[in-house]
Coordinates of C-alpha atoms in Angstrom, one line a residue:
M2 CA 113.5 -5.0 128.6
P3 CA 114.8 -1.8 130.2
A4 CA 114.6 0.0 127.1
L5 CA 111.0 -0.8 126.4
L6 CA 110.0 0.0 130.0
S7 CA 111.6 3.7 129.4
G8 CA 111.4 4.3 133.2
C9 CA 108.4 2.3 133.8
A10 CA 106.2 5.2 132.1
N11 CA 103.1 4.1 130.4
P12 CA 103.4 3.8 126.7
P13 CA 101.4 6.2 124.6
Q14 CA 97.9 5.2 123.5
I15 CA 95.7 5.7 120.5
S16 CA 92.4 7.4 121.9
A17 CA 90.3 7.7 118.3
V18 CA 90.7 6.8 114.9
A19 CA 88.8 8.1 111.9
P20 CA 87.3 6.2 109.9
G21 CA 86.3 4.0 112.7
N22 CA 87.2 0.0 112.7
G23 CA 84.7 -1.7 110.4
A24 CA 83.1 1.8 109.1
G25 CA 81.2 1.4 105.8
G26 CA 80.3 4.1 103.3
V27 CA 83.3 6.1 104.0
S28 CA 83.9 9.0 101.6
T29 CA 86.7 8.6 99.3
A30 CA 87.8 11.9 100.1
Q31 CA 87.9 11.6 103.9
P32 CA 91.2 12.1 105.4
I33 CA 92.4 9.2 107.9
K34 CA 92.9 10.5 111.4
I35 CA 94.9 9.0 114.3
T36 CA 94.5 10.7 117.8
F37 CA 96.9 9.8 120.8
N38 CA 96.4 10.3 124.5
V39 CA 99.8 12.3 124.8
P40 CA 101.9 14.5 122.7
M41 CA 103.9 12.5 120.2
N42 CA 107.1 12.0 118.5
E43 CA 105.8 12.9 115.1
A44 CA 108.6 11.3 112.9
S45 CA 108.4 7.9 114.8
V46 CA 104.7 7.8 114.0
D47 CA 104.9 9.0 110.5
A48 CA 107.5 6.2 109.6
R49 CA 105.2 3.5 110.9
F50 CA 101.9 4.6 109.3
R51 CA 100.9 3.0 106.0
L52 CA 97.5 2.4 104.2
K53 CA 96.9 -1.1 102.5
P54 CA 96.9 -1.2 99.5
E55 CA 99.4 1.8 99.4
V56 CA 98.0 5.0 98.4
K57 CA 100.4 8.1 97.9
G58 CA 99.5 11.0 100.3
S59 CA 100.8 13.4 102.8
I60 CA 100.8 13.5 106.7
H61 CA 100.5 16.5 108.6
W62 CA 99.7 16.9 112.4
R63 CA 97.0 19.1 114.2
G64 CA 98.8 20.0 117.1
T65 CA 100.8 17.2 118.8
K66 CA 98.5 14.6 119.3
T67 CA 96.4 14.0 115.9
L68 CA 98.0 12.7 112.9
V69 CA 96.1 13.5 109.7
F70 CA 96.6 11.4 106.3
D71 CA 95.4 13.6 103.3
H72 CA 95.2 11.4 100.0
P73 CA 93.8 11.6 96.6
T74 CA 90.4 10.0 95.8
L75 CA 90.2 6.5 97.0
R76 CA 88.5 3.7 95.1
T77 CA 84.8 3.1 95.5
K78 CA 83.4 0.2 97.4
F79 CA 86.7 -0.9 98.4
K80 CA 88.2 -2.3 101.7
Y81 CA 91.2 -0.5 102.9
Q82 CA 93.3 -1.4 105.9
V83 CA 95.0 1.2 108.2
I84 CA 98.5 0.0 109.8
L85 CA 100.4 1.6 112.6
G86 CA 103.7 -0.5 113.2
G87 CA 105.1 -1.1 116.8
G88 CA 107.8 1.0 118.0
Y89 CA 106.5 4.4 117.9
Q90 CA 107.2 6.9 120.6
D91 CA 105.8 9.9 122.7
R92 CA 107.6 13.2 123.2
N93 CA 109.3 11.7 126.3
G94 CA 110.7 8.8 124.4
T95 CA 108.3 6.2 125.6
T96 CA 107.7 3.5 123.3
N97 CA 104.7 1.4 122.3
V98 CA 105.7 -1.9 120.9
F99 CA 102.4 -2.9 119.6
R100 CA 101.3 -3.2 116.1
H101 CA 97.8 -1.8 115.4
D102 CA 95.6 -2.4 112.3
W103 CA 91.9 -1.8 111.3
H104 CA 89.6 -1.7 108.3
F105 CA 87.2 0.5 106.5
Q106 CA 85.2 0.4 103.3
T107 CA 84.3 3.3 101.2
E108 CA 81.2 4.6 99.5
L109 CA 79.7 3.3 96.5
A110 CA 80.3 5.2 93.2
P111 CA 77.5 7.8 92.4
T112 CA 74.6 7.2 90.5
L113 CA 71.9 9.1 88.5
Q114 CA 68.6 8.5 90.5
A115 CA 66.1 10.7 88.7
A116 CA 65.7 13.0 85.8
T117 CA 63.2 15.8 85.1
P118 CA 61.3 15.6 82.9
G119 CA 61.3 11.7 83.3
Q120 CA 62.2 9.3 80.8
G121 CA 59.6 9.1 78.0
S122 CA 57.8 12.2 79.1
G123 CA 55.6 14.1 76.6
G124 CA 54.0 17.3 76.1
I125 CA 56.9 19.4 78.1
D126 CA 56.6 23.2 78.1
P127 CA 59.5 24.3 76.2
S128 CA 60.2 27.2 78.8
T129 CA 60.8 24.3 81.6
Y130 CA 64.1 23.9 83.3
L131 CA 65.7 20.5 83.3
A132 CA 67.0 18.7 86.6
L133 CA 69.0 15.8 87.5
T134 CA 69.0 14.1 90.8
F135 CA 72.2 12.1 91.9
S136 CA 72.9 9.8 94.9
R137 CA 75.0 12.6 96.3
P138 CA 76.2 16.2 95.5
M139 CA 78.1 16.6 92.3
N140 CA 81.0 18.6 90.8
L141 CA 79.3 21.0 88.5
S142 CA 82.5 21.7 86.5
S143 CA 82.8 18.1 85.7
L144 CA 78.9 17.8 84.6
A145 CA 79.4 20.7 82.3
S146 CA 81.5 18.5 79.8
A147 CA 79.6 15.1 80.8
I148 CA 76.1 16.3 79.9
H149 CA 75.0 16.3 76.3
I150 CA 71.6 17.7 75.0
G151 CA 70.5 16.7 71.7
P152 CA 69.2 18.5 69.7
S153 CA 72.3 20.6 70.9
I154 CA 71.5 23.6 72.9
S155 CA 73.6 25.9 75.2
F156 CA 72.9 25.5 79.0
T157 CA 74.1 26.5 82.4
L158 CA 74.2 24.3 85.3
H159 CA 73.0 25.4 89.0
D160 CA 73.0 23.7 92.3
D161 CA 69.4 23.3 93.7
P162 CA 69.5 25.3 96.9
T163 CA 66.7 22.9 98.3
N164 CA 68.4 19.7 97.5
P165 CA 72.5 19.6 97.3
A166 CA 72.3 16.3 95.2
R167 CA 70.1 17.8 92.6
V168 CA 71.3 19.9 89.5
L169 CA 69.2 22.5 87.5
I170 CA 69.9 22.6 83.9
A171 CA 68.8 26.1 82.4
P172 CA 68.6 26.1 78.5
Q173 CA 69.7 29.3 77.3
G174 CA 66.7 30.3 75.2
L175 CA 63.6 28.1 75.0
L176 CA 63.4 24.5 73.9
Y177 CA 61.9 23.8 70.5
P178 CA 58.1 23.0 70.5
N179 CA 56.9 19.3 69.3
T180 CA 60.6 18.3 69.5
S181 CA 62.2 15.1 70.8
Y182 CA 65.1 15.8 73.2
S183 CA 67.7 13.5 74.9
V184 CA 70.0 14.3 77.9
T185 CA 73.0 12.2 78.0
V186 CA 75.1 12.1 81.3
S187 CA 78.4 10.1 80.8
D188 CA 80.5 8.5 83.3
R189 CA 82.9 11.2 83.1
A190 CA 80.9 13.2 85.6
L191 CA 82.4 13.4 89.1
D192 CA 81.0 13.7 92.5
R193 CA 82.3 16.4 95.0
H194 CA 85.0 13.5 96.2
G195 CA 86.1 13.2 92.8
N196 CA 84.3 9.7 92.1
H197 CA 83.1 8.9 88.7
L198 CA 79.5 8.3 87.9
R199 CA 78.9 4.5 88.1
K200 CA 77.5 4.5 84.4
G201 CA 76.3 6.8 81.9
Q202 CA 72.6 7.2 81.3
V203 CA 70.3 8.6 78.5
T204 CA 67.0 10.2 79.2
T205 CA 64.6 11.1 76.4
F206 CA 61.4 13.5 76.6
S207 CA 59.5 15.4 74.1
T208 CA 58.2 19.0 74.1
G209 CA 54.7 20.1 73.4
A210 CA 53.2 23.1 71.6
R211 CA 54.7 26.5 72.5
V212 CA 53.1 28.0 75.6
P213 CA 53.1 31.5 76.0
L214 CA 55.8 32.6 78.6
S215 CA 53.6 33.4 81.9
H216 CA 54.8 35.7 84.7
W217 CA 58.6 36.2 83.9
V218 CA 60.8 39.3 84.4
S219 CA 62.5 40.2 81.3
F220 CA 65.5 42.4 80.9
A221 CA 68.4 43.4 78.9
T222 CA 72.1 43.2 79.8
T223 CA 75.4 44.6 79.1
G224 CA 78.4 42.6 79.6
S225 CA 82.1 42.9 78.7
S226 CA 83.6 45.3 76.5
A227 CA 83.6 42.5 74.0
G228 CA 79.9 42.1 74.3
V229 CA 79.8 38.9 76.1
G230 CA 76.5 38.7 78.0
N231 CA 74.7 41.3 76.0
G232 CA 71.0 40.4 75.3
I233 CA 67.4 39.9 76.5
W234 CA 67.0 37.5 79.6
I235 CA 64.1 36.3 81.5
V236 CA 64.0 35.1 85.1
N237 CA 61.3 34.1 87.5
D238 CA 61.3 32.7 91.1
T239 CA 63.7 29.8 90.5
L240 CA 66.4 32.9 90.4
I241 CA 68.0 31.5 87.3
P242 CA 68.4 34.1 84.5
R243 CA 68.3 32.5 81.2
R244 CA 69.1 34.4 77.9
L245 CA 66.6 34.8 75.0
V246 CA 68.4 36.9 72.7
S247 CA 72.3 37.6 72.2
G248 CA 73.8 40.9 71.0
Q249 CA 73.5 44.6 71.8
V250 CA 70.2 45.6 73.1
S251 CA 69.1 49.3 74.1
D252 CA 65.6 48.9 74.0
Y253 CA 63.0 46.0 73.4
S254 CA 59.2 45.2 73.5
W255 CA 57.1 42.1 73.4
S256 CA 54.5 40.9 70.8
A257 CA 51.1 40.4 72.3
D258 CA 51.2 36.7 72.3
G259 CA 54.8 36.6 73.6
S260 CA 56.2 34.8 70.7
L261 CA 58.5 37.6 69.4
L262 CA 60.7 40.5 70.5
L263 CA 61.2 43.9 68.9
V264 CA 64.8 44.8 69.6
R265 CA 66.5 48.0 69.1
G266 CA 70.4 47.2 68.6
Q267 CA 73.2 49.3 67.7
G268 CA 72.3 53.1 66.9
E269 CA 68.5 53.1 65.8
S270 CA 68.3 50.0 64.0
W271 CA 65.5 47.6 64.9
S272 CA 65.0 43.7 64.2
V273 CA 62.4 41.2 65.1
R274 CA 63.6 38.1 67.1
P275 CA 61.7 34.9 67.5
V276 CA 61.7 33.9 71.3
E277 CA 62.4 30.2 70.1
G278 CA 65.5 31.0 68.5
G279 CA 66.3 31.7 64.9
S280 CA 67.8 34.5 62.8
P281 CA 66.8 38.2 63.3
T282 CA 64.4 40.0 60.9
P283 CA 65.8 43.3 60.2
L284 CA 63.2 46.2 59.9
P285 CA 63.6 48.9 57.2
F286 CA 63.6 51.9 59.5
Q287 CA 65.9 53.9 61.8
A288 CA 63.8 55.0 64.9
E289 CA 64.5 56.2 68.4
W290 CA 61.3 54.3 69.4
A291 CA 59.2 51.5 67.9
S292 CA 56.4 49.2 69.1
F293 CA 54.5 46.0 67.9
L294 CA 51.0 46.6 66.4
S295 CA 48.2 43.8 65.6
D296 CA 48.5 42.3 62.4
N297 CA 52.1 42.2 62.0
S298 CA 52.4 45.8 61.9
Y299 CA 54.8 48.3 63.8
V300 CA 54.6 51.9 64.8
Y301 CA 57.6 53.8 65.1
L302 CA 58.9 57.4 65.9
E303 CA 61.6 58.6 63.3
G304 CA 62.9 62.2 63.7
G305 CA 59.8 63.4 65.5
V306 CA 57.4 61.7 62.5
L307 CA 55.2 58.9 63.8
K308 CA 54.7 56.3 61.2
I309 CA 53.3 52.9 60.8
L310 CA 54.8 49.8 58.7
D311 CA 52.1 47.2 57.8
A312 CA 52.5 43.9 57.1
G313 CA 52.6 44.3 53.4
G314 CA 55.6 46.5 53.8
Q315 CA 53.7 49.7 53.2
T316 CA 54.5 53.0 55.3
T317 CA 52.0 55.3 56.7
E318 CA 52.8 58.6 58.3
V319 CA 50.4 59.4 61.3
A320 CA 51.9 62.7 62.6
S321 CA 54.9 65.0 62.7
G322 CA 56.3 66.9 65.6
V323 CA 55.6 64.0 67.8
S324 CA 57.6 64.0 71.3
D325 CA 56.2 61.0 73.1
V326 CA 54.2 57.9 72.2
A327 CA 52.3 55.1 73.9
V328 CA 50.6 52.0 72.5
D329 CA 47.5 50.4 73.9
N330 CA 48.5 46.9 74.4
N331 CA 45.5 45.2 76.2
G332 CA 45.6 41.7 75.3
N333 CA 45.6 41.1 71.8
R334 CA 44.6 44.6 70.9
A335 CA 47.4 46.8 70.1
E336 CA 45.7 49.4 67.7
K337 CA 45.4 52.6 69.6
I338 CA 48.2 55.0 69.7
A339 CA 48.7 58.0 71.9
F340 CA 51.0 60.7 71.2
V341 CA 52.1 64.2 72.2
I342 CA 52.5 67.0 69.7
G343 CA 53.6 70.7 70.1
L344 CA 51.2 73.6 69.3
S345 CA 51.3 77.2 69.3
H346 CA 49.3 77.6 72.4
G347 CA 50.5 74.5 74.3
Y348 CA 50.7 70.7 74.0
Q349 CA 48.1 68.2 72.9
V350 CA 47.7 64.4 73.3
E351 CA 46.1 62.9 70.2
A352 CA 45.1 59.4 69.4
Y353 CA 45.2 57.1 66.3
D354 CA 43.3 54.0 65.8
A355 CA 45.3 51.8 63.4
G356 CA 42.4 49.4 62.7
L357 CA 39.9 52.4 61.6
R358 CA 43.1 54.6 60.3
S359 CA 41.5 57.5 62.3
R360 CA 43.0 60.4 64.2
Y361 CA 41.5 62.3 66.9
E362 CA 42.2 64.7 69.9
L363 CA 42.1 63.4 73.4
F364 CA 43.2 66.4 75.5
S365 CA 45.6 69.2 75.8
Q366 CA 47.6 71.2 78.4
S367 CA 49.7 74.3 78.5
T368 CA 52.5 72.7 80.2
P369 CA 54.8 70.0 78.1
M370 CA 53.6 66.4 78.7
D371 CA 55.6 63.1 78.3
Q372 CA 55.7 59.3 79.5
L373 CA 52.3 58.6 78.3
S374 CA 50.9 55.3 79.6
W375 CA 47.4 53.7 78.5
A376 CA 45.4 52.2 81.3
P377 CA 44.8 48.4 80.7
N378 CA 41.2 49.0 80.0
G379 CA 42.0 51.7 77.4
Q380 CA 39.7 54.2 79.3
A381 CA 42.5 56.6 80.6
V382 CA 45.9 57.9 80.0
A383 CA 48.5 58.8 82.5
Y384 CA 51.2 61.1 81.9
R385 CA 53.6 63.5 83.5
L386 CA 53.5 67.1 83.2
D387 CA 57.0 68.1 82.9
A388 CA 57.4 71.6 84.7
P389 CA 60.5 73.9 84.3
N390 CA 61.2 73.2 87.9
P391 CA 61.4 69.2 88.6
A392 CA 60.0 69.7 92.0
Q393 CA 56.7 71.1 90.4
D394 CA 56.1 68.0 88.0
Q395 CA 52.9 66.3 88.3
I396 CA 51.5 62.7 87.7
Q397 CA 48.2 63.1 86.0
V398 CA 45.4 61.1 84.6
R399 CA 42.9 61.9 81.9
V400 CA 40.0 59.9 82.3
L401 CA 38.7 59.2 78.7
S402 CA 35.2 57.6 79.5
G403 CA 31.9 59.8 80.4
Q404 CA 32.2 63.5 80.5
G405 CA 36.2 63.1 80.7
S406 CA 38.0 64.4 83.8
T407 CA 41.6 65.1 84.9
V408 CA 43.1 63.7 88.0
T409 CA 46.1 64.8 89.7
L410 CA 47.8 61.8 91.6
A411 CA 51.0 63.5 92.8
R412 CA 53.1 66.7 92.7
G413 CA 57.0 66.8 93.0
D414 CA 59.9 65.5 91.3
V415 CA 57.9 62.5 89.8
S416 CA 58.4 60.2 87.0
S417 CA 57.6 57.0 85.1
P418 CA 53.5 56.6 85.7
T419 CA 52.7 52.8 85.2
W420 CA 49.4 51.5 85.6
Q421 CA 48.2 48.5 87.7
A422 CA 46.0 45.9 86.3
D423 CA 42.7 47.1 87.8
S424 CA 42.8 50.6 85.7
N425 CA 42.2 52.3 88.8
H426 CA 45.7 52.6 90.3
V427 CA 48.9 54.2 89.0
F428 CA 52.5 53.6 90.4
F429 CA 55.1 56.2 89.7
Q430 CA 58.4 57.1 90.8
S431 CA 59.5 60.3 93.0
V432 CA 62.7 61.6 94.7
V433 CA 61.9 62.5 98.0
Q434 CA 63.9 63.7 101.3
G435 CA 64.9 60.9 103.5
A436 CA 66.9 60.4 106.6
D437 CA 70.3 60.5 104.7
G438 CA 69.3 62.9 102.0
T439 CA 67.2 62.7 98.7
V440 CA 66.5 59.1 97.5
A441 CA 64.1 57.7 94.9
K442 CA 61.1 55.5 95.9
I443 CA 58.1 54.0 94.2
F444 CA 54.6 55.3 95.2
Q445 CA 51.1 54.4 94.3
G446 CA 48.1 56.7 93.6
G447 CA 44.4 56.0 92.8
L448 CA 41.7 57.7 90.8
D449 CA 39.7 57.8 93.8
E450 CA 41.9 59.6 95.9
T451 CA 40.6 63.2 95.3
T452 CA 43.5 64.8 97.1
P453 CA 47.2 63.7 96.5
A454 CA 48.9 63.1 99.5
A455 CA 52.3 64.6 100.3
L456 CA 55.0 62.3 99.4
S457 CA 57.4 61.1 102.1
A458 CA 60.3 58.3 102.1
G459 CA 58.5 56.4 104.7
D460 CA 55.7 55.9 102.7
G461 CA 57.6 54.8 99.3
M462 CA 58.7 51.4 98.3
P463 CA 60.9 49.6 98.9
S464 CA 60.8 50.4 102.7
Q465 CA 64.3 48.8 103.3
G466 CA 67.1 51.3 103.5
G467 CA 70.3 51.2 101.0
I468 CA 67.9 49.8 98.1
V469 CA 67.0 52.5 95.6
P470 CA 64.7 51.7 92.7
G471 CA 65.6 52.8 89.3
S472 CA 63.4 52.1 86.3
F473 CA 60.5 49.6 87.2
S474 CA 57.8 47.4 85.6
V475 CA 54.4 46.2 86.9
S476 CA 53.4 42.7 86.4
P477 CA 50.4 42.0 84.0
D478 CA 48.4 40.7 86.8
G479 CA 49.3 43.9 88.9
R480 CA 50.7 41.8 91.7
E481 CA 54.4 42.5 91.5
I482 CA 57.0 45.1 90.6
A483 CA 60.3 44.5 89.2
F484 CA 62.7 47.1 89.5
L485 CA 66.5 48.0 88.9
T486 CA 68.9 49.2 91.3
A487 CA 72.4 50.8 90.5
K488 CA 75.2 50.6 92.9
N489 CA 79.0 50.7 92.4
G490 CA 78.7 51.2 88.6
R491 CA 76.5 48.1 88.4
T492 CA 72.8 47.3 88.2
D493 CA 70.9 44.7 89.8
L494 CA 67.3 43.3 89.3
W495 CA 64.8 43.0 92.2
W496 CA 61.2 42.4 92.6
M497 CA 58.7 42.9 95.3
N498 CA 54.7 42.8 95.9
T499 CA 52.9 45.8 94.9
D500 CA 52.4 46.5 98.8
G501 CA 56.1 46.6 99.1
T502 CA 56.5 43.3 100.8
G503 CA 58.2 40.1 99.4
L504 CA 61.4 41.9 98.5
A505 CA 63.9 39.7 96.5
Q506 CA 66.7 39.8 94.4
L507 CA 66.4 38.1 91.0
A508 CA 69.6 38.8 89.4
A509 CA 72.8 40.0 91.2
F510 CA 76.0 41.1 89.6
G511 CA 78.9 38.5 90.4
V512 CA 82.2 38.3 88.8
K513 CA 81.6 34.4 88.2
K514 CA 77.9 33.9 88.8
F515 CA 76.3 36.6 86.7
P516 CA 79.0 39.1 85.6
Y517 CA 76.4 41.5 83.8
S518 CA 74.7 44.7 84.6
C519 CA 70.8 44.7 84.0
T520 CA 69.0 47.2 82.0
A521 CA 65.4 48.0 80.3
V522 CA 63.4 45.9 82.8
G523 CA 59.9 44.7 81.7
W524 CA 57.4 41.5 82.1
T525 CA 56.3 38.8 79.5
P526 CA 52.8 39.7 78.2
T527 CA 51.0 37.3 80.5

């Protein structure tokens, strides 16, 4: 008795436990905690603590009052008993002789609650993303080996930022049209607590006819020195890039219906790649530039000679001494070609109608011209006057309708004229003086602006500091601009509305998430 009283001091008491007595749905990964009202003799407590059924784990203390028992994943839907035997002591040697015990029950095993597309769904767009919704957040690494899609496709997994229990599946490339698919999730899948899925499940759906890709940003990438990650990708507001074409890409363009990609690979070699997958078709020319024409024809620039390869394999020489080319890609019409040739007295822009096989003059200038760009309505051509001093370059538009006129939109270190869908406004880039030195910005000029305004950094886009646009592309509907930014040897992809609002990053270089540098930005045709 005298030893138990220990100087008549009050024995130490338990002030809190977690999980609490009778608790249900307890995480199988939750540590067990016991908090006392006074500093404790840790060894005396450790020796009297146990979990029944026995679970191997480790004890550590938070301060001098709280015991924490870390353990491997517990069994799901199982009742455990926590026991603290009598005889434990505080730091002063005061003993509590009573035995304590309490119970808790662990959570259920995770389940797959929904799949998108749903079971038996038909007519699914081949560009769709898939999704799986579970009863709680899952371990993506385990899902990568637990999910199988048939017919077999490569895919990446992503957490849904709006729902932690939902996983997005991004097929690498498009699904095949008019094809039945199955998505199998095995019970090897683990949740974030380490619990196996309660049971496996299979969901089936079928795709419909091919639907043209609409309002996707496309871009090429360069990856590691081994070429991993090289190719052409697409991304939209899901912010999940998916690769359509693998391999080295230095330039590319879309067919008018969005079903094919014309890709420049190593050197000046070109091939045609179906967007839905399949082997590339090499083209029989070496060229510094190439583009689709209608009727399965191609126009290309080979050593300064402009040529057309028709569907029958016949080659037509259009012009020699050509320094710059642009194709009128309005809708399904891709037959008018504008090109620059040098003359003894200056430079001339001519056009070639591939359908009529006729060549004619558009306009001429004494100063070199480049970066030709057709207006969407085919009634004007924008270009850059390339002066000896870059600060004296100009963005001009030659209006081809009516009597014809020339409009100067901007003067300065300008480049990259690109039309908006209204055929009245042109976006371009200019290097201007900012608060911290020279900076590149995107500007807009209109044909109704008779006097070009002075360009200042404050009027350029984007307005946020530190985001310097490189090459850019305007969406077919004229509402958004996608552009590249270079920083620390990498290139990221951004977009914004054409008024400069809504700035967002679409693809950001990251060692684990997206370890690729973006190049050659564009848009799908619709």
